[in-house]
Structures are given as structure tokens and as C-alpha cells.
Amino acid sequence: MEIIQSRRRFLAGLSAAGAASLVGVRQSLPSEPPPETTRIRLVRIPSICQAPQYVAEELLRSEGFTEVHYLQKEGTADIAPALASGEADLSAHFAAPLLLRLEAGDPIVILAGLHVGCFELFGTDRIQSIRDLKGKTVAVPALDSSRYVFLAAMTAYVGLDLHKDIHFVTHPGPESIRLLSEGKIDAYLGFPPEPQEMRERQIGHVVISSTVDRPWSQYFCCMLAGNREFVRTYPVATKRALRAILKAADFCASEPEQSAQYLVEQGYTRRYDHALQVIKGLPYGWREYSAEDTLRFYALRLHEVGMLKSTPQKLLAQGTDWRFFSELKKELKT
């Protein structure tokens, strides 16, 4: 009974938040057609920083999607392939790996910014800054993971040679955390809920937080991207899906407690306290940052380490479509 009542309170709050965000706006817009498709498929991974994508489920239904599917994947490395293959229609994903996939020719289009921050670099006492990674051992899940790409951007920013100055080893997240606690590696880049668990267990210390440390805190971490054919064929559905997720981001910012409870009840994470820390700590102010500047920044960093050959201008021209984001910024004024 308590779970049912909690869900009812969540849905009531979500509906109220959605309505409040559109007061005085929707009435002045021309009548919007229904989505061309009533099915939407998104990606679900263990990271809970993508909370708006999950919280948006009921808002997606209110936008006319009768089939809302979340495809379970192991981690961030699975998001771009799911979008490129058409297995998924839309998903949040870290900006830098999206750029790599665009250059590789994947049929993906970047549509909007979602939130800043979430990655945190943890190190032993030997690591007090990014430059201290020189000559040290850093663990990543794989050399094509978002963590590795983010570390590439970080090291490029301070002038380190990614390939010569740092010894990378590949281990699953739990193993990397254990090795860091034992001092057998020097650093590990975690994303929620790992940083919350590591602080609780007093494993290492935070060297860099992309949520609060410049320049990382000035750019989107996760952006919303879609399968190119889906976006081309279903523009109304694309806009409606983006609106639902951005409204959910507003709800996470204004109602973190209800959002965290929803994540726990729906099985996205086990710990309410960790979910609440994540949602309260992340800047879900998607109106406040530049999606274009984000891609330029990361494209330049990845070019410096030899991971990208294309210019930012070429990638922006070929792989972005900001029309829905621009419209929604006007519609969803607070």
C-alpha cells in the first residue's frame, strides 16, 4: 500500500511539474500533431546520473507514446551501438564518445544537452592533480569506454601524453575500486553511484569532480542523441520525447526526493540515499549551458590526443540537429 501511495504522489507531482512548466505557453502554440509513432525505445544502464531519462517514463506516455521500452545494457559503451543500429531510438550519452562515433560514420544525431557533471576522478594520496597521473596506473573498464575518453580529454587539457605518460589497465568497476582501496592502482574514474559508495567506504579521495571543477563543470556531460533515421522519419515524436525528458530533468531539480524514491522503486538503484545525493548534486539546469560549446570543447581536446581528425565545425554540421532543443528552450521557460 505504501508503494502504491508513493507512486501516486510521484505521478501527481510529475503531472503538476509538467503542467507548471507549460503554463501560459502551450495555449499560445499552434496545435501540435500526435507522434508519428507511439513506440519509443531508450537505453538503460547502471548509471543513475541519467535519472531524467528514467523519470520521464510517465511523461513520455502523456506525450502519446503507448509503448515505452528501456533496453537494459551493461554500460556506456553499449549506448552508441544501440542508437546506430536502430535498436534504440533515443538516449542520453556522454558528449565525447558521441563525437568519436560521429566521425566513424555512425548514423547518430546529437539533439540536446541534458546535464553537467557526474564523473569523478578518485586517487590515492600519490595523486593530487591530473598532472600527477604521469607515470601512474589508472583503471578503466575498457579502452573504448566513456571513462577512457573523458580521461583522454582531461590529460590533453593539462598537456599529458595519453599514450606515453599513463599506464592504463582494464578491470570492471568493482574490481577497480577494490584495487584502488588496496593501493594497487593509482586512480579510477567513477560515475554514479560509484563515487557515493567510494566516499562512504573512504576509498581514495576526489581529485577532480566534473560537477564542480572547471573547465569540466562548464560543459554538458550527458547529451541527448537519437538514431538518425528515427529523427528524420519521426520529427514530431522526436520533439515530444525530448520534451518529456527535459521536463523530467526539471522535475529532478525541483523534486529530488520524489525522483530518488522513484529510481529505487523502479529498480534503477538500490540505495535511496545515494540516488538522492546524485540528483541533488548534479546541475540539471539544461537551459544554462551551450550544447555547441560543449561539442567544440571536447572535439578540440580529442583532436589534441589524436582520437579525432575532423574539425569541430565539420562534426557539428554533420552530426547535430538543434531545432527541437531551440524550440523547447522557448516553450519550457520557467
Short mmCIF file of C-alpha atoms in Angstrom, two decimals:
data_model
loop_
_atom_site.label_atom_id
_atom_site.label_comp_id
_atom_site.label_asym_id
_atom_site.label_seq_id
_atom_site.Cartn_x
_atom_site.Cartn_y
_atom_site.Cartn_z
CA MET A 1 0.00 0.00 0.00
CA GLU A 2 2.82 2.42 0.86
CA ILE A 3 4.48 1.77 -2.54
CA ILE A 4 1.20 2.44 -4.34
CA GLN A 5 0.66 5.67 -2.42
CA SER A 6 4.25 6.73 -3.05
CA ARG A 7 3.85 6.13 -6.77
CA ARG A 8 0.60 8.10 -6.79
CA ARG A 9 2.34 11.02 -5.08
CA PHE A 10 5.16 10.81 -7.61
CA LEU A 11 2.79 10.81 -10.59
CA ALA A 12 0.79 13.67 -9.12
CA GLY A 13 3.97 15.70 -8.56
CA LEU A 14 5.25 14.87 -12.02
CA SER A 15 1.97 15.89 -13.63
CA ALA A 16 1.93 19.14 -11.67
CA ALA A 17 5.52 19.91 -12.58
CA GLY A 18 4.83 19.19 -16.22
CA ALA A 19 1.80 21.42 -16.25
CA ALA A 20 3.58 24.22 -14.39
CA SER A 21 6.42 24.26 -16.88
CA LEU A 22 3.99 24.96 -19.69
CA VAL A 23 1.63 27.48 -18.07
CA GLY A 24 0.92 30.27 -20.48
CA VAL A 25 2.97 28.62 -23.21
CA ARG A 26 1.12 25.66 -24.72
CA GLN A 27 -2.04 27.72 -25.14
CA SER A 28 -0.21 30.13 -27.42
CA LEU A 29 1.35 27.41 -29.59
CA PRO A 30 -0.29 26.07 -32.73
CA SER A 31 -1.93 22.67 -32.32
CA GLU A 32 0.77 20.02 -32.32
CA PRO A 33 0.10 16.77 -34.19
CA PRO A 34 0.37 13.43 -32.38
CA PRO A 35 3.65 11.49 -32.65
CA GLU A 36 4.09 9.62 -35.92
CA THR A 37 4.93 6.51 -33.90
CA THR A 38 3.65 5.53 -30.46
CA ARG A 39 6.71 3.41 -29.65
CA ILE A 40 9.90 4.83 -28.13
CA ARG A 41 12.97 2.81 -27.12
CA LEU A 42 15.59 4.20 -24.76
CA VAL A 43 18.71 2.73 -23.15
CA ARG A 44 19.00 1.76 -19.50
CA ILE A 45 22.44 1.38 -17.89
CA PRO A 46 23.54 1.14 -14.22
CA SER A 47 24.47 4.84 -14.05
CA ILE A 48 21.83 6.85 -12.19
CA CYS A 49 23.04 10.25 -13.40
CA GLN A 50 20.66 9.65 -16.32
CA ALA A 51 17.74 9.93 -13.91
CA PRO A 52 15.65 12.26 -16.13
CA GLN A 53 15.56 9.64 -18.88
CA TYR A 54 14.07 7.14 -16.41
CA VAL A 55 11.82 9.57 -14.54
CA ALA A 56 10.39 10.61 -17.93
CA GLU A 57 8.51 7.35 -18.44
CA GLU A 58 5.07 8.70 -17.47
CA LEU A 59 5.70 12.00 -19.26
CA LEU A 60 6.53 10.04 -22.41
CA ARG A 61 3.15 8.34 -22.10
CA SER A 62 1.47 11.70 -21.70
CA GLU A 63 3.17 12.77 -24.96
CA GLY A 64 1.38 9.97 -26.82
CA PHE A 65 3.83 7.06 -26.54
CA THR A 66 1.88 3.96 -25.59
CA GLU A 67 4.94 1.69 -25.77
CA VAL A 68 7.88 2.95 -23.72
CA HIS A 69 10.75 0.48 -23.67
CA TYR A 70 14.01 0.70 -21.72
CA LEU A 71 16.69 -1.57 -23.18
CA GLN A 72 18.98 -2.95 -20.49
CA LYS A 73 22.67 -2.55 -21.35
CA GLU A 74 25.82 -3.16 -19.33
CA GLY A 75 27.38 0.29 -19.63
CA THR A 76 28.05 3.44 -21.61
CA ALA A 77 30.00 1.62 -24.34
CA ASP A 78 26.72 -0.04 -25.40
CA ILE A 79 24.74 3.17 -25.94
CA ALA A 80 26.13 4.37 -29.28
CA PRO A 81 25.94 0.90 -30.93
CA ALA A 82 22.31 0.60 -29.84
CA LEU A 83 21.49 4.00 -31.36
CA ALA A 84 23.48 3.39 -34.54
CA SER A 85 21.88 0.01 -35.19
CA GLY A 86 18.37 1.32 -34.62
CA GLU A 87 17.87 -0.95 -31.61
CA ALA A 88 17.31 2.23 -29.59
CA ASP A 89 15.67 5.43 -30.80
CA LEU A 90 16.92 7.95 -28.26
CA SER A 91 19.28 8.05 -25.30
CA ALA A 92 21.41 10.22 -23.09
CA HIS A 93 25.14 9.67 -23.62
CA PHE A 94 28.41 11.40 -22.77
CA ALA A 95 29.37 14.06 -25.31
CA ALA A 96 32.92 12.92 -26.13
CA PRO A 97 32.19 9.30 -27.17
CA LEU A 98 29.34 10.59 -29.32
CA LEU A 99 31.86 12.69 -31.25
CA LEU A 100 34.02 9.62 -31.88
CA ARG A 101 31.04 7.71 -33.23
CA LEU A 102 30.03 10.61 -35.47
CA GLU A 103 33.49 10.67 -37.04
CA ALA A 104 33.31 6.90 -37.51
CA GLY A 105 30.17 7.42 -39.57
CA ASP A 106 27.55 6.06 -37.20
CA PRO A 107 24.02 7.24 -38.12
CA ILE A 108 23.58 9.18 -34.88
CA VAL A 109 22.47 12.77 -34.40
CA ILE A 110 23.03 14.85 -31.24
CA LEU A 111 19.89 16.74 -30.28
CA ALA A 112 20.21 18.45 -26.89
CA GLY A 113 22.17 18.89 -23.69
CA LEU A 114 20.92 17.20 -20.52
CA HIS A 115 23.18 17.82 -17.54
CA VAL A 116 26.65 18.83 -16.37
CA GLY A 117 28.94 16.70 -14.26
CA CYS A 118 28.77 13.18 -12.77
CA PHE A 119 32.30 11.81 -13.44
CA GLU A 120 34.72 11.96 -10.51
CA LEU A 121 38.40 11.03 -10.56
CA PHE A 122 39.46 9.22 -7.38
CA GLY A 123 43.10 8.76 -6.50
CA THR A 124 45.44 7.58 -3.79
CA ASP A 125 47.49 10.05 -1.76
CA ARG A 126 50.04 9.96 -4.60
CA ILE A 127 47.54 11.74 -6.87
CA GLN A 128 46.67 15.34 -6.03
CA SER A 129 46.08 16.68 -9.56
CA ILE A 130 45.62 15.42 -13.11
CA ARG A 131 49.32 16.02 -13.82
CA ASP A 132 50.18 13.57 -11.03
CA LEU A 133 48.83 10.78 -13.26
CA LYS A 134 52.10 10.88 -15.20
CA GLY A 135 53.84 7.55 -14.75
CA LYS A 136 50.93 6.14 -12.74
CA THR A 137 48.45 3.29 -13.24
CA VAL A 138 44.82 4.13 -13.98
CA ALA A 139 41.99 1.60 -14.33
CA VAL A 140 39.19 1.80 -16.88
CA PRO A 141 36.56 -0.81 -17.84
CA ALA A 142 37.74 -0.78 -21.47
CA LEU A 143 39.79 1.36 -23.81
CA ASP A 144 36.63 2.37 -25.68
CA SER A 145 34.65 3.34 -22.60
CA SER A 146 33.34 6.80 -21.73
CA ARG A 147 35.74 6.89 -18.79
CA TYR A 148 38.75 6.38 -21.03
CA VAL A 149 37.58 9.08 -23.44
CA PHE A 150 36.92 11.51 -20.60
CA LEU A 151 40.40 10.82 -19.17
CA ALA A 152 41.80 11.46 -22.65
CA ALA A 153 40.19 14.90 -22.66
CA MET A 154 41.40 15.64 -19.12
CA THR A 155 45.00 14.65 -19.80
CA ALA A 156 45.06 16.59 -23.08
CA TYR A 157 43.89 19.68 -21.24
CA VAL A 158 46.95 19.62 -18.93
CA GLY A 159 49.45 18.59 -21.61
CA LEU A 160 50.00 14.93 -20.75
CA ASP A 161 50.54 12.32 -23.46
CA LEU A 162 47.73 9.83 -23.05
CA HIS A 163 49.67 7.01 -24.71
CA LYS A 164 53.10 7.56 -23.16
CA ASP A 165 52.56 9.15 -19.76
CA ILE A 166 49.86 6.92 -18.25
CA HIS A 167 49.67 3.16 -17.76
CA PHE A 168 46.07 2.05 -18.32
CA VAL A 169 44.75 -1.28 -17.09
CA THR A 170 41.29 -2.66 -17.77
CA HIS A 171 39.11 -4.00 -14.97
CA PRO A 172 35.38 -4.00 -14.20
CA GLY A 173 34.26 -1.21 -11.88
CA PRO A 174 34.04 -3.23 -8.63
CA GLU A 175 37.49 -4.73 -9.25
CA SER A 176 38.98 -1.30 -9.97
CA ILE A 177 37.53 0.08 -6.75
CA ARG A 178 39.00 -2.84 -4.79
CA LEU A 179 42.42 -2.35 -6.39
CA LEU A 180 42.34 1.35 -5.56
CA SER A 181 41.46 0.58 -1.93
CA GLU A 182 44.48 -1.74 -1.79
CA GLY A 183 46.81 0.80 -3.43
CA LYS A 184 47.43 -1.48 -6.41
CA ILE A 185 46.31 1.18 -8.87
CA ASP A 186 46.68 4.93 -8.51
CA ALA A 187 43.40 6.29 -9.87
CA TYR A 188 39.93 5.38 -11.07
CA LEU A 189 37.25 7.48 -12.75
CA GLY A 190 33.85 6.66 -11.28
CA PHE A 191 30.32 7.61 -12.19
CA PRO A 192 27.18 7.39 -10.03
CA PRO A 193 26.59 5.54 -7.84
CA GLU A 194 30.28 4.56 -7.57
CA PRO A 195 31.55 7.92 -6.20
CA GLN A 196 28.88 7.84 -3.49
CA GLU A 197 29.89 4.30 -2.50
CA MET A 198 33.60 5.15 -2.55
CA ARG A 199 33.16 8.17 -0.30
CA GLU A 200 31.09 6.11 2.11
CA ARG A 201 33.79 3.44 2.25
CA GLN A 202 36.56 6.09 2.37
CA ILE A 203 38.32 4.71 -0.69
CA GLY A 204 40.76 7.22 -2.15
CA HIS A 205 39.91 10.89 -2.44
CA VAL A 206 38.35 13.07 -5.13
CA VAL A 207 40.99 14.59 -7.39
CA ILE A 208 38.64 16.10 -9.98
CA SER A 209 34.86 16.42 -9.99
CA SER A 210 33.32 17.26 -13.35
CA THR A 211 30.35 18.66 -11.44
CA VAL A 212 32.22 21.47 -9.70
CA ASP A 213 35.75 21.76 -11.17
CA ARG A 214 36.44 23.97 -14.16
CA PRO A 215 36.50 23.68 -17.09
CA TRP A 216 34.53 20.42 -16.94
CA SER A 217 31.73 21.95 -14.92
CA GLN A 218 31.08 24.49 -17.68
CA TYR A 219 30.04 21.93 -20.28
CA PHE A 220 27.40 19.26 -20.63
CA CYS A 221 28.46 15.78 -19.64
CA CYS A 222 25.44 13.86 -20.92
CA MET A 223 23.65 14.92 -24.08
CA LEU A 224 20.58 13.51 -25.79
CA ALA A 225 21.15 11.76 -29.11
CA GLY A 226 18.95 9.84 -31.49
CA ASN A 227 19.11 7.35 -34.30
CA ARG A 228 19.35 9.47 -37.44
CA GLU A 229 16.61 7.63 -39.35
CA PHE A 230 14.23 7.83 -36.37
CA VAL A 231 14.75 11.58 -36.08
CA ARG A 232 14.32 12.08 -39.84
CA THR A 233 11.21 9.91 -40.11
CA TYR A 234 9.51 10.91 -36.85
CA PRO A 235 10.26 14.59 -36.12
CA VAL A 236 7.11 15.15 -34.03
CA ALA A 237 7.83 12.04 -31.95
CA THR A 238 11.44 13.19 -31.50
CA LYS A 239 10.39 16.58 -30.21
CA ARG A 240 7.76 15.08 -27.90
CA ALA A 241 10.29 12.60 -26.47
CA LEU A 242 12.85 15.35 -25.88
CA ARG A 243 10.22 17.49 -24.19
CA ALA A 244 9.33 14.66 -21.81
CA ILE A 245 12.97 14.08 -20.82
CA LEU A 246 13.76 17.78 -20.38
CA LYS A 247 10.62 18.24 -18.27
CA ALA A 248 11.77 15.24 -16.22
CA ALA A 249 15.12 16.99 -15.73
CA ASP A 250 13.24 19.98 -14.34
CA PHE A 251 11.35 17.62 -12.03
CA CYS A 252 14.60 16.05 -10.79
CA ALA A 253 15.91 19.53 -10.00
CA SER A 254 12.77 20.65 -8.17
CA GLU A 255 11.75 17.34 -6.56
CA PRO A 256 14.93 15.35 -5.89
CA GLU A 257 13.38 13.31 -3.07
CA GLN A 258 10.49 12.05 -5.17
CA SER A 259 12.79 11.39 -8.11
CA ALA A 260 15.22 9.38 -5.98
CA GLN A 261 12.38 7.36 -4.49
CA TYR A 262 11.11 6.58 -7.98
CA LEU A 263 14.52 5.28 -9.08
CA VAL A 264 14.60 2.92 -6.10
CA GLU A 265 11.02 1.71 -6.52
CA GLN A 266 11.55 1.03 -10.22
CA GLY A 267 14.77 -0.89 -9.58
CA TYR A 268 17.21 1.56 -11.16
CA THR A 269 19.29 1.63 -8.00
CA ARG A 270 19.20 0.08 -4.53
CA ARG A 271 20.13 2.97 -2.27
CA TYR A 272 17.77 5.91 -1.81
CA ASP A 273 20.44 7.96 -0.03
CA HIS A 274 22.90 7.53 -2.91
CA ALA A 275 20.25 8.35 -5.51
CA LEU A 276 19.31 11.48 -3.59
CA GLN A 277 22.96 12.58 -3.35
CA VAL A 278 23.35 12.18 -7.11
CA ILE A 279 20.19 14.03 -8.07
CA LYS A 280 20.76 16.84 -5.60
CA GLY A 281 24.38 17.23 -6.65
CA LEU A 282 24.02 17.27 -10.44
CA PRO A 283 23.15 20.52 -12.25
CA TYR A 284 20.07 19.56 -14.25
CA GLY A 285 19.83 23.14 -15.49
CA TRP A 286 19.88 22.24 -19.18
CA ARG A 287 18.94 25.80 -20.19
CA GLU A 288 22.12 27.28 -18.70
CA TYR A 289 24.82 25.66 -20.82
CA SER A 290 25.73 25.60 -24.50
CA ALA A 291 25.43 22.32 -26.36
CA GLU A 292 27.51 23.64 -29.25
CA ASP A 293 30.31 24.90 -26.99
CA THR A 294 30.36 21.52 -25.27
CA LEU A 295 30.99 19.66 -28.51
CA ARG A 296 33.61 22.17 -29.65
CA PHE A 297 35.46 21.86 -26.35
CA TYR A 298 35.59 18.06 -26.38
CA ALA A 299 36.32 17.87 -30.11
CA LEU A 300 39.39 20.06 -29.63
CA ARG A 301 40.61 18.00 -26.67
CA LEU A 302 40.17 14.71 -28.52
CA HIS A 303 41.89 16.16 -31.58
CA GLU A 304 44.87 17.05 -29.38
CA VAL A 305 45.32 13.41 -28.34
CA GLY A 306 44.83 12.11 -31.87
CA MET A 307 41.45 10.50 -31.25
CA LEU A 308 39.65 12.80 -33.71
CA LYS A 309 40.74 14.06 -37.10
CA SER A 310 37.65 16.06 -38.07
CA THR A 311 37.24 19.73 -37.18
CA PRO A 312 34.57 20.72 -34.65
CA GLN A 313 32.78 22.62 -37.43
CA LYS A 314 32.51 19.50 -39.59
CA LEU A 315 31.21 17.34 -36.75
CA LEU A 316 28.68 19.97 -35.70
CA ALA A 317 27.44 20.35 -39.27
CA GLN A 318 27.14 16.62 -39.91
CA GLY A 319 26.07 15.29 -36.55
CA THR A 320 23.79 17.75 -34.77
CA ASP A 321 20.21 18.96 -35.07
CA TRP A 322 19.37 21.72 -32.57
CA ARG A 323 15.95 22.71 -33.95
CA PHE A 324 13.96 20.78 -31.32
CA PHE A 325 16.22 21.93 -28.48
CA SER A 326 15.89 25.56 -29.57
CA GLU A 327 12.10 25.29 -29.76
CA LEU A 328 11.84 23.60 -26.38
CA LYS A 329 14.01 26.22 -24.70
CA LYS A 330 11.40 28.76 -25.74
CA GLU A 331 8.42 26.57 -24.84
CA LEU A 332 9.67 25.35 -21.47
CA LYS A 333 10.53 28.67 -19.93
CA THR A 334 10.41 28.70 -16.14
#
